[in-house]
mmCIF file with all atom_site columns, C-alpha atoms in Angstrom:
data_model
loop_
_atom_site.group_PDB
_atom_site.id
_atom_site.type_symbol
_atom_site.label_atom_id
_atom_site.label_alt_id
_atom_site.label_comp_id
_atom_site.label_asym_id
_atom_site.label_entity_id
_atom_site.label_seq_id
_atom_site.pdbx_PDB_ins_code
_atom_site.Cartn_x
_atom_site.Cartn_y
_atom_site.Cartn_z
_atom_site.occupancy
_atom_site.B_iso_or_equiv
_atom_site.pdbx_formal_charge
_atom_site.auth_seq_id
_atom_site.auth_comp_id
_atom_site.auth_asym_id
_atom_site.auth_atom_id
_atom_site.pdbx_PDB_model_num
ATOM 1   C CA . MET A 1 1   ? 91.923  93.744  75.758  1.00 44.00 ? 498 MET A CA 1
ATOM 2   C CA . THR A 1 2   ? 90.360  92.471  78.998  1.00 50.00 ? 499 THR A CA 1
ATOM 3   C CA . LYS A 1 3   ? 88.452  95.087  80.945  1.00 57.00 ? 500 LYS A CA 1
ATOM 4   C CA . VAL A 1 4   ? 89.735  95.507  84.473  1.00 58.00 ? 501 VAL A CA 1
ATOM 5   C CA . HIS A 1 5   ? 86.943  97.512  86.098  1.00 56.00 ? 502 HIS A CA 1
ATOM 6   C CA . PRO A 1 6   ? 84.386  94.977  87.456  1.00 52.00 ? 503 PRO A CA 1
ATOM 7   C CA . ASN A 1 7   ? 81.466  97.411  87.172  1.00 54.00 ? 504 ASN A CA 1
ATOM 8   C CA . LEU A 1 8   ? 82.161  97.938  83.479  1.00 45.00 ? 505 LEU A CA 1
ATOM 9   C CA . ASN A 1 9   ? 82.168  94.265  82.551  1.00 42.00 ? 506 ASN A CA 1
ATOM 10  C CA . PRO A 1 10  ? 79.359  92.101  83.984  1.00 36.00 ? 507 PRO A CA 1
ATOM 11  C CA . GLU A 1 11  ? 81.243  88.936  83.020  1.00 37.00 ? 508 GLU A CA 1
ATOM 12  C CA . ILE A 1 12  ? 83.995  89.778  85.515  1.00 37.00 ? 509 ILE A CA 1
ATOM 13  C CA . PRO A 1 13  ? 82.773  89.296  89.098  1.00 40.00 ? 510 PRO A CA 1
ATOM 14  C CA . SER A 1 14  ? 83.898  91.797  91.691  1.00 45.00 ? 511 SER A CA 1
ATOM 15  C CA . ASP A 1 15  ? 86.468  90.629  94.203  1.00 48.00 ? 512 ASP A CA 1
ATOM 16  C CA . SER A 1 16  ? 83.909  90.823  96.985  1.00 41.00 ? 513 SER A CA 1
ATOM 17  C CA . GLU A 1 17  ? 82.034  88.003  95.247  1.00 38.00 ? 514 GLU A CA 1
ATOM 18  C CA . GLU A 1 18  ? 84.822  85.856  93.868  1.00 37.00 ? 515 GLU A CA 1
ATOM 19  C CA . PHE A 1 19  ? 87.440  85.967  96.585  1.00 35.00 ? 516 PHE A CA 1
ATOM 20  C CA . ASN A 1 20  ? 87.419  86.059  100.362 1.00 35.00 ? 517 ASN A CA 1
ATOM 21  C CA . CYS A 1 21  ? 90.846  86.426  101.928 1.00 36.00 ? 518 CYS A CA 1
ATOM 22  C CA . GLY A 1 22  ? 89.543  87.085  105.425 1.00 37.00 ? 519 GLY A CA 1
ATOM 23  C CA . LYS A 1 23  ? 89.677  84.425  108.096 1.00 40.00 ? 520 LYS A CA 1
ATOM 24  C CA . GLY A 1 24  ? 86.187  83.156  107.492 1.00 38.00 ? 521 GLY A CA 1
ATOM 25  C CA . SER A 1 25  ? 84.549  86.553  107.981 1.00 44.00 ? 522 SER A CA 1
ATOM 26  C CA . GLY A 1 26  ? 85.356  88.503  104.814 1.00 55.00 ? 523 GLY A CA 1
ATOM 27  C CA . GLU A 1 27  ? 86.991  91.248  106.854 1.00 84.00 ? 524 GLU A CA 1
ATOM 28  C CA . ALA A 1 28  ? 90.012  91.720  104.609 1.00 93.00 ? 525 ALA A CA 1
ATOM 29  C CA . GLU A 1 29  ? 89.692  94.360  101.882 1.00 96.00 ? 526 GLU A CA 1
ATOM 30  C CA . VAL A 1 30  ? 90.565  93.000  98.452  1.00 96.00 ? 527 VAL A CA 1
ATOM 31  C CA . LEU A 1 31  ? 91.608  95.709  96.002  1.00 97.00 ? 528 LEU A CA 1
ATOM 32  C CA . THR A 1 32  ? 92.249  95.337  92.295  1.00 96.00 ? 529 THR A CA 1
ATOM 33  C CA . VAL A 1 33  ? 95.416  97.113  91.169  1.00 97.00 ? 530 VAL A CA 1
ATOM 34  C CA . TRP A 1 34  ? 95.899  98.049  87.533  1.00 94.00 ? 531 TRP A CA 1
ATOM 35  C CA . ARG A 1 35  ? 99.376  99.212  86.603  1.00 92.00 ? 532 ARG A CA 1
ATOM 36  C CA . LYS A 1 36  ? 98.119  101.943 84.308  1.00 89.00 ? 533 LYS A CA 1
ATOM 37  C CA . SER A 1 37  ? 96.961  105.545 84.561  1.00 86.00 ? 534 SER A CA 1
ATOM 38  C CA . LEU A 1 38  ? 93.456  106.083 83.199  1.00 79.00 ? 535 LEU A CA 1
ATOM 39  C CA . LEU A 1 39  ? 93.999  109.841 82.956  1.00 75.00 ? 536 LEU A CA 1
ATOM 40  C CA . PHE A 1 40  ? 97.015  109.737 80.676  1.00 64.00 ? 537 PHE A CA 1
ATOM 41  C CA . ASN A 1 41  ? 96.429  106.243 79.273  1.00 65.00 ? 538 ASN A CA 1
ATOM 42  C CA . GLY A 1 42  ? 99.951  105.313 80.236  1.00 71.00 ? 539 GLY A CA 1
ATOM 43  C CA . HIS A 1 43  ? 102.261 104.736 83.184  1.00 81.00 ? 540 HIS A CA 1
ATOM 44  C CA . GLY A 1 44  ? 100.661 104.960 86.605  1.00 89.00 ? 541 GLY A CA 1
ATOM 45  C CA . PHE A 1 45  ? 98.304  103.036 88.856  1.00 94.00 ? 542 PHE A CA 1
ATOM 46  C CA . THR A 1 46  ? 94.548  102.713 89.064  1.00 95.00 ? 543 THR A CA 1
ATOM 47  C CA . VAL A 1 47  ? 93.096  100.928 92.099  1.00 97.00 ? 544 VAL A CA 1
ATOM 48  C CA . PHE A 1 48  ? 89.526  99.670  92.507  1.00 97.00 ? 545 PHE A CA 1
ATOM 49  C CA . ASP A 1 49  ? 87.750  98.698  95.723  1.00 96.00 ? 546 ASP A CA 1
ATOM 50  C CA . PRO A 1 50  ? 85.964  95.303  96.103  1.00 93.00 ? 547 PRO A CA 1
ATOM 51  C CA . LYS A 1 51  ? 82.808  96.729  94.498  1.00 94.00 ? 548 LYS A CA 1
ATOM 52  C CA . GLY A 1 52  ? 84.680  97.965  91.444  1.00 94.00 ? 549 GLY A CA 1
ATOM 53  C CA . ASN A 1 53  ? 84.703  101.644 92.371  1.00 96.00 ? 550 ASN A CA 1
ATOM 54  C CA . LEU A 1 54  ? 87.780  103.788 91.792  1.00 96.00 ? 551 LEU A CA 1
ATOM 55  C CA . LEU A 1 55  ? 89.673  104.120 95.078  1.00 97.00 ? 552 LEU A CA 1
ATOM 56  C CA . PHE A 1 56  ? 93.245  105.320 94.375  1.00 97.00 ? 553 PHE A CA 1
ATOM 57  C CA . ARG A 1 57  ? 95.177  106.621 91.402  1.00 95.00 ? 554 ARG A CA 1
ATOM 58  C CA . VAL A 1 58  ? 98.714  107.601 90.484  1.00 94.00 ? 555 VAL A CA 1
ATOM 59  C CA . ASP A 1 59  ? 99.036  109.825 87.421  1.00 87.00 ? 556 ASP A CA 1
ATOM 60  C CA . ASN A 1 60  ? 102.534 111.296 87.731  1.00 71.00 ? 557 ASN A CA 1
ATOM 61  C CA . TYR A 1 61  ? 104.359 107.955 87.549  1.00 64.00 ? 558 TYR A CA 1
ATOM 62  C CA . ALA A 1 62  ? 106.164 108.919 84.354  1.00 57.00 ? 559 ALA A CA 1
ATOM 63  C CA . SER A 1 63  ? 108.005 111.705 86.211  1.00 55.00 ? 560 SER A CA 1
ATOM 64  C CA . GLU A 1 64  ? 110.500 109.260 87.687  1.00 53.00 ? 561 GLU A CA 1
ATOM 65  C CA . SER A 1 65  ? 113.432 111.651 87.314  1.00 48.00 ? 562 SER A CA 1
ATOM 66  C CA . LYS A 1 66  ? 111.928 113.849 90.033  1.00 62.00 ? 563 LYS A CA 1
ATOM 67  C CA . GLY A 1 67  ? 112.046 111.007 92.542  1.00 82.00 ? 564 GLY A CA 1
ATOM 68  C CA . GLU A 1 68  ? 108.542 111.867 93.731  1.00 89.00 ? 565 GLU A CA 1
ATOM 69  C CA . ILE A 1 69  ? 105.229 110.040 93.323  1.00 92.00 ? 566 ILE A CA 1
ATOM 70  C CA . VAL A 1 70  ? 101.823 111.155 94.616  1.00 94.00 ? 567 VAL A CA 1
ATOM 71  C CA . LEU A 1 71  ? 99.093  108.692 95.597  1.00 96.00 ? 568 LEU A CA 1
ATOM 72  C CA . MET A 1 72  ? 95.659  110.300 95.171  1.00 96.00 ? 569 MET A CA 1
ATOM 73  C CA . ASP A 1 73  ? 92.084  109.371 95.929  1.00 96.00 ? 570 ASP A CA 1
ATOM 74  C CA . ALA A 1 74  ? 89.471  108.970 93.180  1.00 94.00 ? 571 ALA A CA 1
ATOM 75  C CA . ALA A 1 75  ? 88.847  112.738 93.051  1.00 93.00 ? 572 ALA A CA 1
ATOM 76  C CA . GLY A 1 76  ? 92.537  113.567 92.662  1.00 92.00 ? 573 GLY A CA 1
ATOM 77  C CA . LYS A 1 77  ? 93.181  114.678 96.266  1.00 95.00 ? 574 LYS A CA 1
ATOM 78  C CA . PRO A 1 78  ? 96.774  113.864 97.320  1.00 95.00 ? 575 PRO A CA 1
ATOM 79  C CA . LEU A 1 79  ? 96.817  111.256 100.081 1.00 97.00 ? 576 LEU A CA 1
ATOM 80  C CA . LEU A 1 80  ? 100.498 110.373 100.303 1.00 96.00 ? 577 LEU A CA 1
ATOM 81  C CA . THR A 1 81  ? 103.671 111.761 98.768  1.00 95.00 ? 578 THR A CA 1
ATOM 82  C CA . ILE A 1 82  ? 106.498 109.293 98.150  1.00 94.00 ? 579 ILE A CA 1
ATOM 83  C CA . ARG A 1 83  ? 109.978 110.765 97.862  1.00 92.00 ? 580 ARG A CA 1
ATOM 84  C CA . ARG A 1 84  ? 113.313 109.155 97.204  1.00 90.00 ? 581 ARG A CA 1
ATOM 85  C CA . LYS A 1 85  ? 116.044 110.216 99.608  1.00 85.00 ? 582 LYS A CA 1
ATOM 86  C CA . LYS A 1 86  ? 119.167 111.560 97.960  1.00 79.00 ? 583 LYS A CA 1
ATOM 87  C CA . LEU A 1 87  ? 122.739 110.529 98.684  1.00 70.00 ? 584 LEU A CA 1
ATOM 88  C CA . SER A 1 88  ? 121.769 107.199 100.303 1.00 67.00 ? 585 SER A CA 1
ATOM 89  C CA . LEU A 1 89  ? 123.958 104.117 99.826  1.00 64.00 ? 586 LEU A CA 1
ATOM 90  C CA . SER A 1 90  ? 120.928 101.939 99.107  1.00 69.00 ? 587 SER A CA 1
ATOM 91  C CA . GLU A 1 91  ? 117.497 102.827 97.769  1.00 83.00 ? 588 GLU A CA 1
ATOM 92  C CA . HIS A 1 92  ? 115.796 104.774 100.546 1.00 89.00 ? 589 HIS A CA 1
ATOM 93  C CA . TRP A 1 93  ? 112.344 106.354 100.289 1.00 93.00 ? 590 TRP A CA 1
ATOM 94  C CA . ALA A 1 94  ? 110.145 108.359 102.646 1.00 93.00 ? 591 ALA A CA 1
ATOM 95  C CA . VAL A 1 95  ? 106.345 108.566 102.614 1.00 95.00 ? 592 VAL A CA 1
ATOM 96  C CA . TYR A 1 96  ? 104.603 111.747 103.816 1.00 95.00 ? 593 TYR A CA 1
ATOM 97  C CA . MET A 1 97  ? 100.987 112.634 104.488 1.00 94.00 ? 594 MET A CA 1
ATOM 98  C CA . GLY A 1 98  ? 99.210  114.556 101.722 1.00 93.00 ? 595 GLY A CA 1
ATOM 99  C CA . GLU A 1 99  ? 101.471 116.888 99.786  1.00 87.00 ? 596 GLU A CA 1
ATOM 100 C CA . CYS A 1 100 ? 103.945 117.307 102.643 1.00 80.00 ? 597 CYS A CA 1
ATOM 101 C CA . ARG A 1 101 ? 107.556 116.901 101.533 1.00 74.00 ? 598 ARG A CA 1
ATOM 102 C CA . THR A 1 102 ? 109.458 117.715 104.715 1.00 75.00 ? 599 THR A CA 1
ATOM 103 C CA . GLY A 1 103 ? 109.400 116.899 108.406 1.00 80.00 ? 600 GLY A CA 1
ATOM 104 C CA . GLN A 1 104 ? 108.647 113.542 109.988 1.00 85.00 ? 601 GLN A CA 1
ATOM 105 C CA . PRO A 1 105 ? 107.507 110.970 107.397 1.00 91.00 ? 602 PRO A CA 1
ATOM 106 C CA . LEU A 1 106 ? 104.726 108.480 108.093 1.00 92.00 ? 603 LEU A CA 1
ATOM 107 C CA . PHE A 1 107 ? 107.188 105.739 107.281 1.00 93.00 ? 604 PHE A CA 1
ATOM 108 C CA . SER A 1 108 ? 110.479 105.188 105.514 1.00 93.00 ? 605 SER A CA 1
ATOM 109 C CA . VAL A 1 109 ? 111.426 102.291 103.254 1.00 94.00 ? 606 VAL A CA 1
ATOM 110 C CA . LYS A 1 110 ? 114.796 100.788 102.451 1.00 92.00 ? 607 LYS A CA 1
ATOM 111 C CA . ARG A 1 111 ? 115.713 98.048  100.048 1.00 90.00 ? 608 ARG A CA 1
ATOM 112 C CA . ASN A 1 112 ? 117.175 95.141  101.986 1.00 84.00 ? 609 ASN A CA 1
ATOM 113 C CA . ILE A 1 113 ? 120.833 94.615  101.098 1.00 79.00 ? 610 ILE A CA 1
ATOM 114 C CA . ARG A 1 114 ? 121.732 92.230  103.929 1.00 68.00 ? 611 ARG A CA 1
ATOM 115 C CA . PRO A 1 115 ? 122.974 88.958  102.361 1.00 54.00 ? 612 PRO A CA 1
ATOM 116 C CA . LEU A 1 116 ? 121.775 86.795  105.266 1.00 58.00 ? 613 LEU A CA 1
ATOM 117 C CA . GLN A 1 117 ? 118.177 88.035  104.912 1.00 62.00 ? 614 GLN A CA 1
ATOM 118 C CA . LYS A 1 118 ? 117.618 87.627  101.203 1.00 65.00 ? 615 LYS A CA 1
ATOM 119 C CA . LYS A 1 119 ? 113.922 86.811  101.588 1.00 77.00 ? 616 LYS A CA 1
ATOM 120 C CA . ASN A 1 120 ? 113.295 90.340  102.869 1.00 86.00 ? 617 ASN A CA 1
ATOM 121 C CA . LEU A 1 121 ? 112.662 92.666  99.936  1.00 92.00 ? 618 LEU A CA 1
ATOM 122 C CA . LEU A 1 122 ? 112.060 95.856  101.919 1.00 93.00 ? 619 LEU A CA 1
ATOM 123 C CA . ASP A 1 123 ? 112.588 97.082  105.471 1.00 92.00 ? 620 ASP A CA 1
ATOM 124 C CA . ILE A 1 124 ? 109.949 99.579  106.615 1.00 93.00 ? 621 ILE A CA 1
ATOM 125 C CA . THR A 1 125 ? 110.088 101.816 109.675 1.00 91.00 ? 622 THR A CA 1
ATOM 126 C CA . THR A 1 126 ? 106.773 103.395 110.637 1.00 85.00 ? 623 THR A CA 1
ATOM 127 C CA . ALA A 1 127 ? 105.693 106.146 113.002 1.00 73.00 ? 624 ALA A CA 1
ATOM 128 C CA . GLY A 1 128 ? 102.615 104.212 114.098 1.00 61.00 ? 625 GLY A CA 1
ATOM 129 C CA . PRO A 1 129 ? 101.790 101.955 117.076 1.00 61.00 ? 626 PRO A CA 1
ATOM 130 C CA . ALA A 1 130 ? 104.597 99.951  118.620 1.00 59.00 ? 627 ALA A CA 1
ATOM 131 C CA . SER A 1 131 ? 103.242 96.732  117.087 1.00 55.00 ? 628 SER A CA 1
ATOM 132 C CA . LEU A 1 132 ? 103.790 98.258  113.667 1.00 58.00 ? 629 LEU A CA 1
ATOM 133 C CA . SER A 1 133 ? 107.060 100.034 114.359 1.00 81.00 ? 630 SER A CA 1
ATOM 134 C CA . HIS A 1 134 ? 108.782 97.802  111.834 1.00 90.00 ? 631 HIS A CA 1
ATOM 135 C CA . LEU A 1 135 ? 107.399 96.040  108.788 1.00 93.00 ? 632 LEU A CA 1
ATOM 136 C CA . TYR A 1 136 ? 109.030 93.779  106.245 1.00 93.00 ? 633 TYR A CA 1
ATOM 137 C CA . VAL A 1 137 ? 108.147 92.682  102.738 1.00 96.00 ? 634 VAL A CA 1
ATOM 138 C CA . GLU A 1 138 ? 108.866 89.067  101.857 1.00 95.00 ? 635 GLU A CA 1
ATOM 139 C CA . GLY A 1 139 ? 108.329 87.078  98.676  1.00 94.00 ? 636 GLY A CA 1
ATOM 140 C CA . SER A 1 140 ? 108.566 88.026  95.004  1.00 93.00 ? 637 SER A CA 1
ATOM 141 C CA . TYR A 1 141 ? 107.025 91.176  93.591  1.00 94.00 ? 638 TYR A CA 1
ATOM 142 C CA . SER A 1 142 ? 107.891 90.182  90.019  1.00 92.00 ? 639 SER A CA 1
ATOM 143 C CA . ARG A 1 143 ? 105.700 87.102  90.493  1.00 92.00 ? 640 ARG A CA 1
ATOM 144 C CA . ARG A 1 144 ? 103.037 89.164  92.259  1.00 94.00 ? 641 ARG A CA 1
ATOM 145 C CA . CYS A 1 145 ? 103.377 86.988  95.351  1.00 94.00 ? 642 CYS A CA 1
ATOM 146 C CA . CYS A 1 146 ? 104.629 88.881  98.403  1.00 96.00 ? 643 CYS A CA 1
ATOM 147 C CA . SER A 1 147 ? 103.470 89.930  101.847 1.00 97.00 ? 644 SER A CA 1
ATOM 148 C CA . VAL A 1 148 ? 103.877 92.856  104.230 1.00 97.00 ? 645 VAL A CA 1
ATOM 149 C CA . ILE A 1 149 ? 104.647 91.386  107.661 1.00 95.00 ? 646 ILE A CA 1
ATOM 150 C CA . ASP A 1 150 ? 104.868 92.995  111.088 1.00 91.00 ? 647 ASP A CA 1
ATOM 151 C CA . ASP A 1 151 ? 107.245 92.163  113.950 1.00 87.00 ? 648 ASP A CA 1
ATOM 152 C CA . SER A 1 152 ? 104.914 89.427  115.213 1.00 90.00 ? 649 SER A CA 1
ATOM 153 C CA . ARG A 1 153 ? 105.016 87.713  111.785 1.00 91.00 ? 650 ARG A CA 1
ATOM 154 C CA . ARG A 1 154 ? 101.418 88.690  111.039 1.00 94.00 ? 651 ARG A CA 1
ATOM 155 C CA . GLU A 1 155 ? 100.547 89.464  107.437 1.00 96.00 ? 652 GLU A CA 1
ATOM 156 C CA . VAL A 1 156 ? 98.987  92.927  107.204 1.00 96.00 ? 653 VAL A CA 1
ATOM 157 C CA . ALA A 1 157 ? 98.845  93.122  103.397 1.00 98.00 ? 654 ALA A CA 1
ATOM 158 C CA . THR A 1 158 ? 99.466  90.718  100.539 1.00 97.00 ? 655 THR A CA 1
ATOM 159 C CA . VAL A 1 159 ? 100.060 91.056  96.809  1.00 97.00 ? 656 VAL A CA 1
ATOM 160 C CA . LYS A 1 160 ? 98.503  88.209  94.820  1.00 95.00 ? 657 LYS A CA 1
ATOM 161 C CA . CYS A 1 161 ? 97.951  87.384  91.168  1.00 92.00 ? 658 CYS A CA 1
ATOM 162 C CA . LYS A 1 162 ? 94.417  88.133  90.023  1.00 87.00 ? 659 LYS A CA 1
ATOM 163 C CA . GLU A 1 163 ? 92.763  84.896  88.985  1.00 78.00 ? 660 GLU A CA 1
ATOM 164 C CA . LEU A 1 164 ? 89.253  84.313  87.758  1.00 71.00 ? 661 LEU A CA 1
ATOM 165 C CA . PRO A 1 165 ? 87.140  81.130  87.743  1.00 67.00 ? 662 PRO A CA 1
ATOM 166 C CA . ALA A 1 166 ? 88.141  78.447  85.259  1.00 64.00 ? 663 ALA A CA 1
ATOM 167 C CA . GLY A 1 167 ? 86.220  78.655  82.008  1.00 60.00 ? 664 GLY A CA 1
ATOM 168 C CA . SER A 1 168 ? 85.556  82.373  82.280  1.00 63.00 ? 665 SER A CA 1
ATOM 169 C CA . GLY A 1 169 ? 87.684  83.049  79.204  1.00 59.00 ? 666 GLY A CA 1
ATOM 170 C CA . VAL A 1 170 ? 89.336  85.991  80.962  1.00 65.00 ? 667 VAL A CA 1
ATOM 171 C CA . ALA A 1 171 ? 93.061  86.302  81.625  1.00 62.00 ? 668 ALA A CA 1
ATOM 172 C CA . PHE A 1 172 ? 95.119  89.025  83.262  1.00 76.00 ? 669 PHE A CA 1
ATOM 173 C CA . GLY A 1 173 ? 98.819  89.700  82.967  1.00 81.00 ? 670 GLY A CA 1
ATOM 174 C CA . ARG A 1 174 ? 101.084 90.950  85.730  1.00 87.00 ? 671 ARG A CA 1
ATOM 175 C CA . ASP A 1 175 ? 99.869  94.508  85.251  1.00 91.00 ? 672 ASP A CA 1
ATOM 176 C CA . VAL A 1 176 ? 96.617  93.551  86.997  1.00 94.00 ? 673 VAL A CA 1
ATOM 177 C CA . PHE A 1 177 ? 96.783  91.993  90.453  1.00 96.00 ? 674 PHE A CA 1
ATOM 178 C CA . ARG A 1 178 ? 95.200  91.943  93.893  1.00 96.00 ? 675 ARG A CA 1
ATOM 179 C CA . LEU A 1 179 ? 96.184  93.838  96.999  1.00 98.00 ? 676 LEU A CA 1
ATOM 180 C CA . VAL A 1 180 ? 94.648  92.194  100.074 1.00 97.00 ? 677 VAL A CA 1
ATOM 181 C CA . VAL A 1 181 ? 94.639  94.488  103.110 1.00 98.00 ? 678 VAL A CA 1
ATOM 182 C CA . GLU A 1 182 ? 93.930  92.991  106.516 1.00 97.00 ? 679 GLU A CA 1
ATOM 183 C CA . PRO A 1 183 ? 91.741  94.784  109.111 1.00 95.00 ? 680 PRO A CA 1
ATOM 184 C CA . GLY A 1 184 ? 93.572  97.498  111.010 1.00 92.00 ? 681 GLY A CA 1
ATOM 185 C CA . PHE A 1 185 ? 96.026  98.325  108.236 1.00 94.00 ? 682 PHE A CA 1
ATOM 186 C CA . ASP A 1 186 ? 95.568  101.431 106.094 1.00 95.00 ? 683 ASP A CA 1
ATOM 187 C CA . PRO A 1 187 ? 94.901  100.556 102.412 1.00 97.00 ? 684 PRO A CA 1
ATOM 188 C CA . ALA A 1 188 ? 96.599  103.788 101.274 1.00 97.00 ? 685 ALA A CA 1
ATOM 189 C CA . ARG A 1 189 ? 99.794  102.835 103.107 1.00 96.00 ? 686 ARG A CA 1
ATOM 190 C CA . ALA A 1 190 ? 99.601  99.339  101.647 1.00 98.00 ? 687 ALA A CA 1
ATOM 191 C CA . MET A 1 191 ? 99.307  100.838 98.165  1.00 98.00 ? 688 MET A CA 1
ATOM 192 C CA . ALA A 1 192 ? 102.283 103.116 98.815  1.00 97.00 ? 689 ALA A CA 1
ATOM 193 C CA . ILE A 1 193 ? 104.340 100.027 99.618  1.00 97.00 ? 690 ILE A CA 1
ATOM 194 C CA . VAL A 1 194 ? 103.211 98.445  96.338  1.00 97.00 ? 691 VAL A CA 1
ATOM 195 C CA . ILE A 1 195 ? 104.313 101.566 94.451  1.00 96.00 ? 692 ILE A CA 1
ATOM 196 C CA . LEU A 1 196 ? 107.738 101.343 96.081  1.00 95.00 ? 693 LEU A CA 1
ATOM 197 C CA . LEU A 1 197 ? 108.025 97.647  95.252  1.00 95.00 ? 694 LEU A CA 1
ATOM 198 C CA . ASP A 1 198 ? 107.298 98.544  91.653  1.00 93.00 ? 695 ASP A CA 1
ATOM 199 C CA . GLN A 1 199 ? 109.815 101.367 91.668  1.00 90.00 ? 696 GLN A CA 1
ATOM 200 C CA . ILE A 1 200 ? 112.603 99.291  93.159  1.00 90.00 ? 697 ILE A CA 1
ATOM 201 C CA . PHE A 1 201 ? 112.033 95.890  91.539  1.00 88.00 ? 698 PHE A CA 1
ATOM 202 C CA . LYS A 1 202 ? 110.331 96.588  88.212  1.00 76.00 ? 699 LYS A CA 1
ATOM 203 C CA . ARG A 1 203 ? 113.607 96.245  86.336  1.00 59.00 ? 700 ARG A CA 1
#
C-alpha cells in the first residue's frame, strides 16, 4: 500500500515541493486529504499540511446515524461540529464552532436540488464578510474535481486528484486527494465542506 504521509516516505515529495497552485507566488495552501482515520484504522479523515505534518482529523465518521461529525486538530481538539438538520426536505447541514451544537452556526449547507442549476452541488450560506455571504460548490466530487466559489466567481478552495511525477511508481486512488485553499479562506472551513461533499455524494 502506498504511504500517504510525505514525511514518512522520502520517495513521495511534499506538496509544497511538487505542486504550486498559487498565482505565481505559492500563497495557496495545498493539503493532502486521506479518507481514513489513523486512530481507528477505518472510516474518517486524516489531513496533512504541505510539509507532511498532521493538520486535521475526523475519527467519529463511522457514527453516521447520529448525524454529527467533529473536525479536530492534530491533538484531538474539536474545531468544528457538523450536524445534519432534521425534518428538512433536502439534505441540510449546519457547521458550528468547536463543540457547540446550538445557536448561530458558522455556515449552513444545502444540497442543490434546483434543476436549472445542476452544476451547483452545494449552496452554502456563511456568517462571515459580505463577500463570502454565499458560496457554491461546482464540479464533481466523485471525480475529485470541484471548486468552492464565492459570489464574485472567485475560487476559494479546490478539490483535485493527487498526482505525482511520471515515473515515480506511486499511484493514489480517490481516497487520497488534494485540497487547495486560497489565501483568506479558512482551511478548517474548507475541510468541513469536503466532509459534507463526502457525506452527501459518496453513494
